[in-house]
Structure formats: structure tokens, C-alpha cells
Short mmCIF file of C-alpha atoms in Angstrom, two decimals:
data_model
loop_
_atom_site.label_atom_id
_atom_site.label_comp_id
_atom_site.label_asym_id
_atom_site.label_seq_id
_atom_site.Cartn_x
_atom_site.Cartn_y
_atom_site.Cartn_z
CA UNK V 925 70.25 -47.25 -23.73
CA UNK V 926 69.59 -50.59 -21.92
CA UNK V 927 65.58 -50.60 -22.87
CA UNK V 928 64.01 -52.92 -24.91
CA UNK V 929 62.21 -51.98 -28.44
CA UNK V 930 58.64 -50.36 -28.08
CA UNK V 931 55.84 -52.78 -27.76
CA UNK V 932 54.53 -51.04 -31.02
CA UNK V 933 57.20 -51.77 -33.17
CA UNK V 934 57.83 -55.41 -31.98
CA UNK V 935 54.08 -55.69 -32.92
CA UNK V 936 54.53 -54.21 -36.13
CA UNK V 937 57.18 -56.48 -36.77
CA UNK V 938 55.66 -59.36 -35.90
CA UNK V 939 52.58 -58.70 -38.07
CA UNK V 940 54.33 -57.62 -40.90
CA UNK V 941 55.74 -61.01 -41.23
CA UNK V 942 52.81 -63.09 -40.00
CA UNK V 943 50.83 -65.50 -42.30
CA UNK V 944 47.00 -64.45 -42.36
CA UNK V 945 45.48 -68.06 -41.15
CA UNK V 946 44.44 -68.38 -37.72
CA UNK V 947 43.87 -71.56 -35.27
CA UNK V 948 41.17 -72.29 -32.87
CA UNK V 949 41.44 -70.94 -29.51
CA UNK V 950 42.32 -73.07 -26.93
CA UNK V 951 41.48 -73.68 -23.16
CA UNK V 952 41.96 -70.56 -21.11
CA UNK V 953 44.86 -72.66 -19.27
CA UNK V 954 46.68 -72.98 -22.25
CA UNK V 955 45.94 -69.41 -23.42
CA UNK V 956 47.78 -67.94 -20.13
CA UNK V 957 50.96 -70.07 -20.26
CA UNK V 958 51.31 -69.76 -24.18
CA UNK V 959 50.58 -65.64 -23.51
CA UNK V 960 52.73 -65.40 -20.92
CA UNK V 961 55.83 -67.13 -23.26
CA UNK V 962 55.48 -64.74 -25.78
CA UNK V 963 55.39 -61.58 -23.63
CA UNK V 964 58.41 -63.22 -21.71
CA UNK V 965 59.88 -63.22 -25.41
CA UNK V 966 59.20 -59.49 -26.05
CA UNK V 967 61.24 -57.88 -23.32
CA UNK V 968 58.85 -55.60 -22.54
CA UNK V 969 58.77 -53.34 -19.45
CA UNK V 970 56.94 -53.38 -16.62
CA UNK V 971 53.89 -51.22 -17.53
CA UNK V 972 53.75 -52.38 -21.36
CA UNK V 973 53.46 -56.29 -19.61
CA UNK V 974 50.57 -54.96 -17.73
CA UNK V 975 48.33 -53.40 -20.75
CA UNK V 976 49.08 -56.57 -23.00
CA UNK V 977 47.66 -58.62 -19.49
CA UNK V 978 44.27 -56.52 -19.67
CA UNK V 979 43.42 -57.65 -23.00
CA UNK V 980 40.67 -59.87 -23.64
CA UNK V 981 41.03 -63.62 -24.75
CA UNK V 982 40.69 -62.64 -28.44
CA UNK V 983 43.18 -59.86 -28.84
CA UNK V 984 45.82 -62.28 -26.46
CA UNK V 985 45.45 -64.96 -29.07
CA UNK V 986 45.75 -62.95 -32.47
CA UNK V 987 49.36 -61.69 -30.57
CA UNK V 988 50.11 -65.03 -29.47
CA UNK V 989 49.63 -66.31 -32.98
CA UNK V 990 51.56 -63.53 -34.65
CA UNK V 991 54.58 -64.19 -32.32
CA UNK V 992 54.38 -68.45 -32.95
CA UNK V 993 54.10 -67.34 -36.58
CA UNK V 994 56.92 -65.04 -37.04
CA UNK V 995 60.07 -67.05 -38.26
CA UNK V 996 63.11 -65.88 -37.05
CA UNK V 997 65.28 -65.84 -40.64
CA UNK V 998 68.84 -67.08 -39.45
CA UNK V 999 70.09 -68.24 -35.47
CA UNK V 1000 72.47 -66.80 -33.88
CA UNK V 1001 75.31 -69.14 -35.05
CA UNK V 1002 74.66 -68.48 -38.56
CA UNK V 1003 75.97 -65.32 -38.39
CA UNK V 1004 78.65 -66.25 -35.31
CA UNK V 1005 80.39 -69.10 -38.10
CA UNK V 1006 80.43 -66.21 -40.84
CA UNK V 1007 82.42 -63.88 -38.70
CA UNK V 1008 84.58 -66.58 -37.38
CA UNK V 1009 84.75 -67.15 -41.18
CA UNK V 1010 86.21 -63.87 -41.62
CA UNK V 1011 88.53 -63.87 -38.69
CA UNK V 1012 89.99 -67.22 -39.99
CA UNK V 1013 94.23 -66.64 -40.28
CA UNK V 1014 94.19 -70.19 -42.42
CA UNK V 1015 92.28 -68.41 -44.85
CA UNK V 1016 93.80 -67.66 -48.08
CA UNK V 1017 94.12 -64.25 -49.80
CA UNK V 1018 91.84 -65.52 -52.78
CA UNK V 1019 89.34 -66.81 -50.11
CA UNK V 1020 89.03 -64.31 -47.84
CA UNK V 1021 88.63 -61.72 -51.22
CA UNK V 1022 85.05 -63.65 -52.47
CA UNK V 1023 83.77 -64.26 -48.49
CA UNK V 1024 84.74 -60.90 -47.72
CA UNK V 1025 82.38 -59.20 -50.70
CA UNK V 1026 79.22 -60.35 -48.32
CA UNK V 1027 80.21 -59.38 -45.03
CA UNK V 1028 78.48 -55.90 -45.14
CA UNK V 1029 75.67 -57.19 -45.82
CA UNK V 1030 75.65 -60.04 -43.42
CA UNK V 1031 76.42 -57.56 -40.48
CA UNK V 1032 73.45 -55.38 -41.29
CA UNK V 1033 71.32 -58.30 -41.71
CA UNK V 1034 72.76 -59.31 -38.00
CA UNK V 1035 71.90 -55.67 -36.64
CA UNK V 1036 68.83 -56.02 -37.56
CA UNK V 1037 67.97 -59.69 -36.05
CA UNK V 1038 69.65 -58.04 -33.02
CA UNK V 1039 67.22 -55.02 -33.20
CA UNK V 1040 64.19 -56.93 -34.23
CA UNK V 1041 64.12 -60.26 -33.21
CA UNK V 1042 62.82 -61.26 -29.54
CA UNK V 1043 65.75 -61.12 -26.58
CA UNK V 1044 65.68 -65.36 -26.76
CA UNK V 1045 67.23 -64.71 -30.04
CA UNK V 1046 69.92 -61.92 -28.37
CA UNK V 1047 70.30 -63.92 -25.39
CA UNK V 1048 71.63 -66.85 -27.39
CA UNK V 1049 73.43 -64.64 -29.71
CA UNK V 1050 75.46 -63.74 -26.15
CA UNK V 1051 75.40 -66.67 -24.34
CA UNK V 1052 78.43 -68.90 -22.94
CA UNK V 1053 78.36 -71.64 -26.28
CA UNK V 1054 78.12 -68.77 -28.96
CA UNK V 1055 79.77 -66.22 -27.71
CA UNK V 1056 78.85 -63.48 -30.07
CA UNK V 1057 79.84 -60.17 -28.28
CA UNK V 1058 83.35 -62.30 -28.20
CA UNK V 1059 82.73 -62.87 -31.82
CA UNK V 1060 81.63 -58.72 -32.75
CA UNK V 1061 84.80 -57.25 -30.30
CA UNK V 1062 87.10 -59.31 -32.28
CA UNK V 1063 85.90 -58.67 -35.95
CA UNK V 1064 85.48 -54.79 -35.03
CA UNK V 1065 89.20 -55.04 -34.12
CA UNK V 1066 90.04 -56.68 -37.21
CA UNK V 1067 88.29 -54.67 -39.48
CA UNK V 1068 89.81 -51.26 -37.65
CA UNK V 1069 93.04 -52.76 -37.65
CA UNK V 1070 94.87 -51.65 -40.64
CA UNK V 1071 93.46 -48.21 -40.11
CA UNK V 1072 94.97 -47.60 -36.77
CA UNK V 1073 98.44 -49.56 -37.68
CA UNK V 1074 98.78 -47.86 -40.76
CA UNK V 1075 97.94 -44.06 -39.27
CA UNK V 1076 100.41 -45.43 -36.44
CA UNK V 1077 103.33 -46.32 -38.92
CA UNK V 1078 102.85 -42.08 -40.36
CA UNK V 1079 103.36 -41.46 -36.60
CA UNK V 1080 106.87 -43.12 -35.87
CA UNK V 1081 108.03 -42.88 -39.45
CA UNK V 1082 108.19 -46.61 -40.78
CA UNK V 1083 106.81 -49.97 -40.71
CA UNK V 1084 110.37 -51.03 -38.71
CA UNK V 1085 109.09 -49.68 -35.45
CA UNK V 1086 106.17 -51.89 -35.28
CA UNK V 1087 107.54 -54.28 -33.32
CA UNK V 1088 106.81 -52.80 -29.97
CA UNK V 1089 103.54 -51.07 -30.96
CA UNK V 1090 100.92 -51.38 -28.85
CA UNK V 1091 98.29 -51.37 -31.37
CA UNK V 1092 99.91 -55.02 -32.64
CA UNK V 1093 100.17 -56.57 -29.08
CA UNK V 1094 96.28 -55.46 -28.77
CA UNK V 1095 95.42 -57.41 -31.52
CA UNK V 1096 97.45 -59.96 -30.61
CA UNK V 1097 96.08 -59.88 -27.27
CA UNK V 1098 92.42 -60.32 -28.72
CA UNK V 1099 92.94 -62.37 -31.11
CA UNK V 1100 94.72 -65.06 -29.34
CA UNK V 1101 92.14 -64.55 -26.05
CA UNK V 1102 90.52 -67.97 -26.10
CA UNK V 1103 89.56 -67.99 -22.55
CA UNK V 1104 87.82 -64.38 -21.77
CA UNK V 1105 86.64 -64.27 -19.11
CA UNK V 1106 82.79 -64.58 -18.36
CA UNK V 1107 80.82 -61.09 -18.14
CA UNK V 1108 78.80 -62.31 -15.18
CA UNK V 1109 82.08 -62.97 -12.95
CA UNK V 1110 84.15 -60.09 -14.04
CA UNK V 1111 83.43 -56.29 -12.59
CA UNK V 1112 84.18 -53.03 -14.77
CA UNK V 1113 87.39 -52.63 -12.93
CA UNK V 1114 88.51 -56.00 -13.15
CA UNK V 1115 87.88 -56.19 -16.75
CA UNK V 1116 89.80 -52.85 -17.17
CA UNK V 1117 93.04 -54.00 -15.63
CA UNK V 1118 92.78 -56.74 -17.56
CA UNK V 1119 93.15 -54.97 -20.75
CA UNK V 1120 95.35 -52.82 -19.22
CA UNK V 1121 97.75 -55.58 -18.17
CA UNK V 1122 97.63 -57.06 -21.61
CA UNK V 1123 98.50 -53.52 -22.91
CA UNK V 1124 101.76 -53.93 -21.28
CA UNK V 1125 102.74 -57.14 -22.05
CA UNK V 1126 105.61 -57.15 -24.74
CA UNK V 1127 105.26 -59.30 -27.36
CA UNK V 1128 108.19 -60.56 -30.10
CA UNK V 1129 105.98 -61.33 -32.86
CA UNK V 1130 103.61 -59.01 -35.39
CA UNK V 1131 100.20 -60.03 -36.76
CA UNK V 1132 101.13 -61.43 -40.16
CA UNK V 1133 101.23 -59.07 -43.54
CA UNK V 1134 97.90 -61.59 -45.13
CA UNK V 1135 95.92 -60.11 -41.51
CA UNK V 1136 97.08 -56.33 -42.21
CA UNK V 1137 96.38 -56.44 -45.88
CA UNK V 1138 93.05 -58.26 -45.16
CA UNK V 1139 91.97 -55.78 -42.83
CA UNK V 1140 93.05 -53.01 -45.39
CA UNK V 1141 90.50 -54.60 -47.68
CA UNK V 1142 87.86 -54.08 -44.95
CA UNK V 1143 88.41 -50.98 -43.53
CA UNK V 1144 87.45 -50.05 -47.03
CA UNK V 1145 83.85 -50.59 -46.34
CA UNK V 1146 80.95 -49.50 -44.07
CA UNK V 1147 81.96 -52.82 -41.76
CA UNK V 1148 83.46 -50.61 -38.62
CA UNK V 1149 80.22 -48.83 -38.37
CA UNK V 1150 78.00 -51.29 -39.24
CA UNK V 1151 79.56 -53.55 -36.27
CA UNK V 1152 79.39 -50.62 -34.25
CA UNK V 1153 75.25 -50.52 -34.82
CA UNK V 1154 74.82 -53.92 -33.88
CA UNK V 1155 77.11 -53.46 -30.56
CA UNK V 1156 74.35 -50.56 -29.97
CA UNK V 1157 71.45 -52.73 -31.09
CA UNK V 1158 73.27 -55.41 -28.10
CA UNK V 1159 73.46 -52.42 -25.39
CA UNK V 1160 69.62 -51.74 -25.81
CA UNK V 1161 68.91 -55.03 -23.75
CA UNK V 1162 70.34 -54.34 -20.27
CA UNK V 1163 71.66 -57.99 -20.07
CA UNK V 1164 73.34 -56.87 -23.57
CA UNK V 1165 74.28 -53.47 -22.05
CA UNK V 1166 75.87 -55.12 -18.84
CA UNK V 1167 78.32 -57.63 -20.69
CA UNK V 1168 79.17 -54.87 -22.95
CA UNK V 1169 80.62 -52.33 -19.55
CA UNK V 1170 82.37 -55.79 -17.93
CA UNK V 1171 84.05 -57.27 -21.31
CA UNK V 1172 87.34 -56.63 -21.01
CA UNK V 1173 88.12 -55.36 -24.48
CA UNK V 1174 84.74 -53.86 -25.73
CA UNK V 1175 84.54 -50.68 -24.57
CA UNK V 1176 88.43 -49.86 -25.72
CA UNK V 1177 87.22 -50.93 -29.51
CA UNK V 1178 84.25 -48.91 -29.21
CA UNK V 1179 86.75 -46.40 -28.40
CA UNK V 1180 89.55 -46.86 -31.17
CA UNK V 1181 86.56 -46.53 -33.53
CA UNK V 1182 87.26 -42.97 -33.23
CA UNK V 1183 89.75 -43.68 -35.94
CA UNK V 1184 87.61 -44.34 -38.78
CA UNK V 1185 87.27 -41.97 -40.82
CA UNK V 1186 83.56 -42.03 -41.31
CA UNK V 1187 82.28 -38.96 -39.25
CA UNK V 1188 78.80 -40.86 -38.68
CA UNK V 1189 81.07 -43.62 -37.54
CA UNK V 1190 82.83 -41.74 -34.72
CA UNK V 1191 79.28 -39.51 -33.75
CA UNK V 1192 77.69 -43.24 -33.31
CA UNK V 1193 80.75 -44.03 -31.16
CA UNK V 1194 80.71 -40.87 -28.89
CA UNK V 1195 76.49 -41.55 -28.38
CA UNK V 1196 77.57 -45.07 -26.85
CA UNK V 1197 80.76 -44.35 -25.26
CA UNK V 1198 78.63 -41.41 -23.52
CA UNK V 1199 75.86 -43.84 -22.72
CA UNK V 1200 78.65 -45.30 -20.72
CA UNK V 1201 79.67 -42.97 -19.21
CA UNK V 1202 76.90 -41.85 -17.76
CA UNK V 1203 75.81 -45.23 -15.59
CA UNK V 1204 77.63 -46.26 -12.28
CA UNK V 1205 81.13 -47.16 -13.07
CA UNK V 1206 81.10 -46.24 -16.20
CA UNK V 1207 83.03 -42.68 -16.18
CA UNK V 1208 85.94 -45.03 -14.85
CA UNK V 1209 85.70 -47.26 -17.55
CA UNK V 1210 85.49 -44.53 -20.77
CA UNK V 1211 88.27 -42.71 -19.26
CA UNK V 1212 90.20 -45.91 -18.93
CA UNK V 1213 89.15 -46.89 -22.72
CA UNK V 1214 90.85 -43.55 -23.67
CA UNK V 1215 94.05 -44.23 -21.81
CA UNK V 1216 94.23 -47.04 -23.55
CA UNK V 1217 93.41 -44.96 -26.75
CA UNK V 1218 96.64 -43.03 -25.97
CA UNK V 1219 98.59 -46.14 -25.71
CA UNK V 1220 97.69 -47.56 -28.78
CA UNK V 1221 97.81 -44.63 -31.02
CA UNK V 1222 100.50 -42.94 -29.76
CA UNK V 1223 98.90 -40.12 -28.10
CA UNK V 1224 100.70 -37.23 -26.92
CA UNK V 1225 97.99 -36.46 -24.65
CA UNK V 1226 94.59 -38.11 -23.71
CA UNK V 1227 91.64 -36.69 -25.82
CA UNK V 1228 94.45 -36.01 -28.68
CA UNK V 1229 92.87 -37.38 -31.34
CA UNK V 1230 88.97 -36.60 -30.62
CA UNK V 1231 89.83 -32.80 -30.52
CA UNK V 1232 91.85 -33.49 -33.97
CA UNK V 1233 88.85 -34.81 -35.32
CA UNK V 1234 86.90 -32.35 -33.64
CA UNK V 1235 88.73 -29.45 -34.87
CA UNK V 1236 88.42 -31.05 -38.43
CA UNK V 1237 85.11 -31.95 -38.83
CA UNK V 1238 83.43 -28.22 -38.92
CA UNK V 1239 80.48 -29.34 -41.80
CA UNK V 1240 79.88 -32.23 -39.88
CA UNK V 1241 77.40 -31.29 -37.22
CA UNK V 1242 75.96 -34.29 -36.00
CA UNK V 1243 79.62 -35.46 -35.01
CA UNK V 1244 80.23 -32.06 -33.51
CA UNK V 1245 77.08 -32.14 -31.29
CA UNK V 1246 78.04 -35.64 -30.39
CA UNK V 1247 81.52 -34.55 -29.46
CA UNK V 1248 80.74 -31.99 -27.79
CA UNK V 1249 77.78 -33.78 -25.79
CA UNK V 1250 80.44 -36.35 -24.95
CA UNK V 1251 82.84 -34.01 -23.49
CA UNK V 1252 80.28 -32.49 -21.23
CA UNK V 1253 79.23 -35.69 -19.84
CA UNK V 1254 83.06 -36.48 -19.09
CA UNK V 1255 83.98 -33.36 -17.65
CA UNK V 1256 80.76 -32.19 -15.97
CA UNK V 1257 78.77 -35.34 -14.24
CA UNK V 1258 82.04 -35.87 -11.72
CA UNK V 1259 81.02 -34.78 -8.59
CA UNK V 1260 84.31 -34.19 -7.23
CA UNK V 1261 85.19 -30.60 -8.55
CA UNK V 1262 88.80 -30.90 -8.38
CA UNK V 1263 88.79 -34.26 -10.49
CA UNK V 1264 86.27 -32.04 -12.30
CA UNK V 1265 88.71 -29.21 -12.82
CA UNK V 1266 91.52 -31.73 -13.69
CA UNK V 1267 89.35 -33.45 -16.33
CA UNK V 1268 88.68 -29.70 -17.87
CA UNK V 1269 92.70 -28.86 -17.83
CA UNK V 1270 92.82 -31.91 -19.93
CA UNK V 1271 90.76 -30.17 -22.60
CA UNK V 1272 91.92 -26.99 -22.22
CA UNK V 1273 95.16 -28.09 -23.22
CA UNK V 1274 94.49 -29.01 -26.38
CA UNK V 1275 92.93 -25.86 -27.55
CA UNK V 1276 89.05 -26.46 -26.62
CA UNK V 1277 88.46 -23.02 -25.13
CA UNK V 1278 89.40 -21.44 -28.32
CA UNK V 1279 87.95 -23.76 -30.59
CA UNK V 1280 84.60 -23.17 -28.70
CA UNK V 1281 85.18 -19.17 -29.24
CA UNK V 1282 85.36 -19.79 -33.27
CA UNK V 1283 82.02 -21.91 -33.03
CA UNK V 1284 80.14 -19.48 -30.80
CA UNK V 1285 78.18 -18.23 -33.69
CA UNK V 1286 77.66 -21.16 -34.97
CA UNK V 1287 73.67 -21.76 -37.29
CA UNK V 1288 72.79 -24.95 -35.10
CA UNK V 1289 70.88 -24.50 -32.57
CA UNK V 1290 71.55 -28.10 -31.09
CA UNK V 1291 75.43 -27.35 -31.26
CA UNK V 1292 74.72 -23.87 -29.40
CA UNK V 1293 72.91 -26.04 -26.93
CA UNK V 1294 75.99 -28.22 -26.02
CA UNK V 1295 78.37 -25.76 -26.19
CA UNK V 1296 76.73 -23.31 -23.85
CA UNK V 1297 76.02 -25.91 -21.28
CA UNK V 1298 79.72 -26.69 -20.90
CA UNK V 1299 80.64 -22.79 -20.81
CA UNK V 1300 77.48 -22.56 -18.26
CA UNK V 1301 79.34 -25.96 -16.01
CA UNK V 1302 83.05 -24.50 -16.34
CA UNK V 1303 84.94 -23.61 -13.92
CA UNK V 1304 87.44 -20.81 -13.82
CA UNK V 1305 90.48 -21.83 -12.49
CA UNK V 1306 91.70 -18.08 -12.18
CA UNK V 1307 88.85 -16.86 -10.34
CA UNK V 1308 89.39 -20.22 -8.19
CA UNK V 1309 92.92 -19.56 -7.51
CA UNK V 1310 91.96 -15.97 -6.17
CA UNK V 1311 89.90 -17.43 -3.81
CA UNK V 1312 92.34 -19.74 -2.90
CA UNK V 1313 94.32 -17.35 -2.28
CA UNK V 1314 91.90 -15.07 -0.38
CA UNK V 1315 90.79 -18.31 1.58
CA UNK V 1316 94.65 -18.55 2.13
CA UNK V 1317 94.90 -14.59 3.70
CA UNK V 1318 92.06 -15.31 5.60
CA UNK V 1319 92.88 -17.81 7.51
CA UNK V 1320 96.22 -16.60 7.84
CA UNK V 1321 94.62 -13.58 9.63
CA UNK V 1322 92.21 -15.55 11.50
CA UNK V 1323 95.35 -17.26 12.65
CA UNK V 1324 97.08 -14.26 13.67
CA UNK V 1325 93.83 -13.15 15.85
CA UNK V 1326 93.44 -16.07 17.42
CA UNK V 1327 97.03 -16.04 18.66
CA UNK V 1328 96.82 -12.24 19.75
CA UNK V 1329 93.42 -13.52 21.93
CA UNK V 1330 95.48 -16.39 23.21
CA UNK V 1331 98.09 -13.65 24.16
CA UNK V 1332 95.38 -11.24 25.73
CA UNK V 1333 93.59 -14.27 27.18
CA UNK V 1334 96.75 -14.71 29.11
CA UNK V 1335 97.31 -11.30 29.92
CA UNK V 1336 94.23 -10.75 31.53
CA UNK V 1337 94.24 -13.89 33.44
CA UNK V 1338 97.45 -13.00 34.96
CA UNK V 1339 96.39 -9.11 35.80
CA UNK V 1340 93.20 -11.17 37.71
CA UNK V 1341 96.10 -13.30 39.65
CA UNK V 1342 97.41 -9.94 40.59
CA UNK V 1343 94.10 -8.31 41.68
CA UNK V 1344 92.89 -11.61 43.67
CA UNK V 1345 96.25 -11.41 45.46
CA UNK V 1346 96.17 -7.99 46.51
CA UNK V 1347 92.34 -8.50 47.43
CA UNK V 1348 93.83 -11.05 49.67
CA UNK V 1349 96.36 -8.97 51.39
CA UNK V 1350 94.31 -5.78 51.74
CA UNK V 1351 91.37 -7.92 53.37
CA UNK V 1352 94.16 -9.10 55.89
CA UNK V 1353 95.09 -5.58 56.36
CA UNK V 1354 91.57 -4.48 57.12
CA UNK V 1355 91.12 -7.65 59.30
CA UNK V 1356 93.79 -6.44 60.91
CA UNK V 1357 93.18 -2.95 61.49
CA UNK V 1358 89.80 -4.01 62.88
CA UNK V 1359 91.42 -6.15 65.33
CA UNK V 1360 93.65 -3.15 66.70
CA UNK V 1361 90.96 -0.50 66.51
CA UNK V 1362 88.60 -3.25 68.65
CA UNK V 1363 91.52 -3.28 70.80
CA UNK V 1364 92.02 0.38 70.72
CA UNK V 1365 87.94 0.71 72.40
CA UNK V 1366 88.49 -2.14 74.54
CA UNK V 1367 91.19 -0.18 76.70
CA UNK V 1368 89.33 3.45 76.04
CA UNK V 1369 86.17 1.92 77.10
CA UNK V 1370 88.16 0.62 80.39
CA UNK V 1371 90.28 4.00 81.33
CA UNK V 1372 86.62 5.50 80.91
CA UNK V 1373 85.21 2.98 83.05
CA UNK V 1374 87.74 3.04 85.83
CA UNK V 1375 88.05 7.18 86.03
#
């Protein structure tokens, strides 16, 4: 994620769409500055800029006239006023029934500018007077709408209890957020209490019945996953990918696209929600997305729902290698191992050990791949807990040893006291003895002398 389309393929598509007739070349001035605004326009890396550079004057013209040829089909606000379009409350019933027949078509035409077309195009698309990731968040929540309400209504038992649900103050929240705030001046974690704020803000009033049954109507079609493409086709631009992690709703749409009930829908979710997870910040932010999740779908437990659909889905493997792939990148790239071993208690819970057992002799080889690298990262909290507790013992005993030393230390130190003292006294003894024996020869030596 976060690199830009090969320097092949942008050729290709350049070509493919480029009239045959060619203009005279013009002063090698000109030929540098007009080369150097189309590679600027292909969002190229690095190396790729560097072997486009080293062609000769001939081959840079041909690509500079293939990229002042190509014709982009539609800007950026054409498709920005048709979602609006869409999103419109005023709209009536009738209305929104003929605009609505296109919209499939009109997103995959826009995931495809958004793949194809150079990053001025996607960089409009985004910026500050269009708006469009504002635009896409909002019209994914719209079209998933009815889909999470209505599986939330089978939850609590009746339409009645709607009026706290969380899933209708998030779309209240979202729909009514004129004033988000601006990617560049808003950090992961900022942007996540944000939502999480609004998710606990009470609110007294329910989308209206025309927005439910509207989004019924579009939940029908391929428009969740087809919005979900071009929110990928967005994150493979890094600017794209960095307004994506610090909007303050994306990443919790993303997420409730889980619900869908396409199971290409939710593996395309998982690849980007694991994408996520996997750059600096980002682990904070998925598992964040998925509280959130809980919230609004009434979750028992975090992860409730994915290990449903997990569970469910056993013809479906490229959902269940996606799954799968997701949950090792949640559980296992946390350095901290008792976050790590937290994280795995989550999923152990809700039945993954055994559901991993059934699969074990699973036909795909790609599923056998993800599966064994989480049993090959787990950790076993029993054999954990016995070296707790022999950790425990052991430095109990250490403990114990070092206060018998302490004990003996002093023991000893005490018998020296003793010694040094009667070292003392017996060397005044000898001293004196000496002194009367000296004595004793003194007056010998004299009786001697005088007989």
C-alpha cells in the first residue's frame, strides 16, 4: 500500500488512449521543463524517475506527447456532485430510485480514474475545495447503513430501541459533520477520540425512514465494495494513504464493512484494515476502529462478529486467508508480549483455537500458511504461568538464602569481634608476663652478681 502504479502500466495507459499524430520537437529547454511536468504527474518513485531521465531526446518526447495527449474523461467534481447527489436528504423517493440505477457504475468508473489517472487528478479529488475522501466516507456509510441498522434491530428485538443506538448517532454524526477536520492538522489519535467522543454523544432524533429505506435500496448492490476499491485505489498514493489513517471516521467504515455480506467485500476490507495496521500508529487505530465496531453493532465482545463470519465462511478461502492474515498481524506484530498475550485471550475467547483445530487439514496451502504462522507466534499461557510460578519459587528461595547469608554474615562478624578481643587481652597477658619474667632476671642476674 502507499506506492504509486508501475511506470509500465501508467505507460500503457497513456498509450492506449493516445492519438497517433506527433508535433515537432522543441528546444531542449522546453523539452526538460515539459519532461519534468509529466514525470512530476506520474508519481513515480525514485529509481523509475531516474531511468525515464536517461532517455534520449526522442523517447522523452513520444512520453511527453502521450501524457499531453491523454484526456482525463471526467474531474474530480464530476463524480464528487454525483455522490453528493446521492447523499441528498431533499431528494425524493422517485428521484433518488432513477439516480440511484447509475451509481454502480459511476463508482467503478471513479475507481478507476483514481487507479489510472495521474496523482494531479487524485490530489484534487482529495483536496480542501472537493473534499472527496469526505465525500467516499460518507456515501460508504450510507450505503452500509441499512445493513448494520437492520442486523442491529434482530439484535435488541424491535425497531423501538433505536433511539439510543449507536449505529444511528454515527450516522448522524457523519452526516451532519460539515466541518471535519483537515487530515494535515489532525494525528491518528486525535482523529480517534474524535470519533470516539461522537460515539458517545446521545442524540434525540433518528435518521429519517426515506434515508433507511434508501440505503436498503443500495445495500442491494455491489456499491459497499465498489467504494471500498476506490478507498484502496486512494491508499496506494501515500498522500491518499496518510489522510485515510488521520480522518476521523474512515478507518471505522472501512471497518463496519465487515457487515456486508459479500465475502470478497469483507476479504478486501481485512487486506486494508491490515495494511493499517501494520504502519506506525496504525495497530492503535484498527483496534480502536473495532471498539468502535463493538459499539455500533452491539458486540458482546471485540472481534465478535469477524470470528462469526469467520466461522461461517468455510468455502470462502480468500476471506479466510484474509482473516486469518489479519488476525496475525493484530495479535503478533505487538512487541509488548503481555499486550501480545492479552490481544490472543481476546481470540481465544471466542473459540479461535478450536476453530483452527477443524481447519488444520485444510486443501489450501495459502490458508495452511497463515494458520501455522499464528500457531508458530502463540504463546502458551499455561506453560507461561508455570514459569511464573517457578520464577515466583525461585526468587522466593533466592530470598530465603540471601537472608540466611545476611544471618551468617552477622554471625561470623560477631565471632571475629570475639576473637580480636581476646587477641587483645591475651597479647596484654603476654606483655605482661614478659614484663615480670624481665623482672624476674633482673633480680637473679643481681643476687648472682652480688654473691
Amino acid at each position: 500500500m502507499g506506492n504509486a502504479e508501475s511506470m509500465e502500466s501508467q505507460l500503457a495507459v497513456i498509450r492506449s488512449r493516445a492519438a497517433p499524430a506527433r508535433l515537432p520537437m522543441p528546444e531542449p529547454t522546453e523539452l526538460e521543463e515539459r519532461f519534468s511536468i509529466a514525470l512530476n504527474s506520474m508519481n513515480l518513485p525514485p529509481d523509475k524517475v531516474r531511468l525515464l531521465r536517461s532517455y534520449d531526446s526522442d523517447k522523452k518526447w513520444e512520453l511527453i506527447c502521450d501524457q499531453e495527449r491523454f484526456q482525463v474523461k471526467n474531474p474530480p467534481h464530476t463524480y464528487i456532485q454525483k455522490l453528493r447527489g446521492f447523499l441528498d436528504p431533499a431528494v425524493t423517493r422517485k428521484k433518488f430510485r432513477r439516480r440511484v440505477q447509475e451509481s454502480t457504475q459511476m463508482l467503478r468508473e471513479l475507481e478507476i480514474s483514481l487507479r489510472t489517472n495521474h496523482i494531479g487528478w487524485v490530489r484534487e479529488f482529495l483536496n480542501e475545495e472537493n473534499r472527496g475522501l469526505d465525500v467516499l466516507v460518507e456515501y460508504l456509510s450510507f450505503a452500509q447503513y441499512a445493513v448494520t441498522f437492520d442486523g442491529e434491530q434482530v439484535e435488541v428485538g424491535g425497531e423501538a430501541s433505536s433511539i439510543d443506538s449507536p449505529w444511528s448517532r454515527s450516522i448522524e454524526d457523519l452526516h451532519g459533520d460539515a466541518g471535519l477536520p483537515s487530515p494535515s492538522s489532525s494525528g491518528p489519535r486525535a482523529a480517534r477520540h474524535s470519533i470516539s467522543s461522537a460515539m458517545v454523544t446521545r442524540s434525540n432524533t433518528l435518521p429519517s425512514r426515506r434515508t433507511l429505506k434508501n440505503s436498503r435500496l443500495v445495500c442491494k448492490k455491489d456499491d459497499v465494495h465498489v467504494c471500498v476499491m476506490c478507498l484502496r485505489a486512494v491508499m496506494n498514493y501515500q498522500y491518499g494513504f496518510n489522510m485515510v489513517m488521520s480522518h476521523p471516521h474512515a478507518v471505522n467504515e472501512i471497518a463496519l464493512s465487515l457487515n456486508n455480506r459479500n465475502p470478497r467485500t469483507k476479504a478486501l476490507v481485512l487486506e486494508l484494515l491490515a495494511a493499517v495496521c501494520l504502519v506506525r500508529g496504525g495497530h492503535e487505530i484498527i483496534l480502536l476502529a473495532f471498539d468502535n465496531f463493538k459499539t455500533v453493532c452491539s458486540e458482546s465482545m471485540r472481534f465478535e462478529k469477524l470470528m462469526e463470519h469467520f466461522k461461517n465462511e468455510d468455502d470462502n478461502i480468500d476471506f479466510l486467508v484474509a482473516c486469518m492474515q489479519f488476525i496475525n498481524i493484530v495479535v503478533h506484530s505487538v512487541e509488548d508480549m503481555n499486550f501480545r498475550v492479552h490481544l490472543q485471550y481476546d481470540f481465544t475467547k471466542l473459540n479461535l483455537d478450536e476453530h483452527l483445530e477443524r481447519l488444520k487439514h485444510t486443501e489450501s496451502d495459502r490458508l495452511q500458511v497463515q494458520i501455522q504462522a499464528y500457531l508458530d507466534n502463540v504463546f502458551d499461557v499455561g506453560t507461561l504461568l508455570e514459569d511464573a510460578e517457578t520464577k515466583t519459587a525461585a526468587l522466593e528461595r533466592v530470598e530465603e538464602l540471601e537472608e540466611n547469608l545476611g544471618t551468617m554474615s552477622a554471625r561470623v562478624l560477631d565471632v571475629e569481634n570475639e576473637a580480636m578481643l581476646k587477641i587483645v587481652e591475651l597479647e596484654k597477658q603476654l606483655m605482661q608476663t614478659n614484663k615480670e619474667l624481665d623482672q624476674i632476671r633482673v633480680r637473679t642476674f643481681r643476687k648472682m652478681h652480688h654473691v
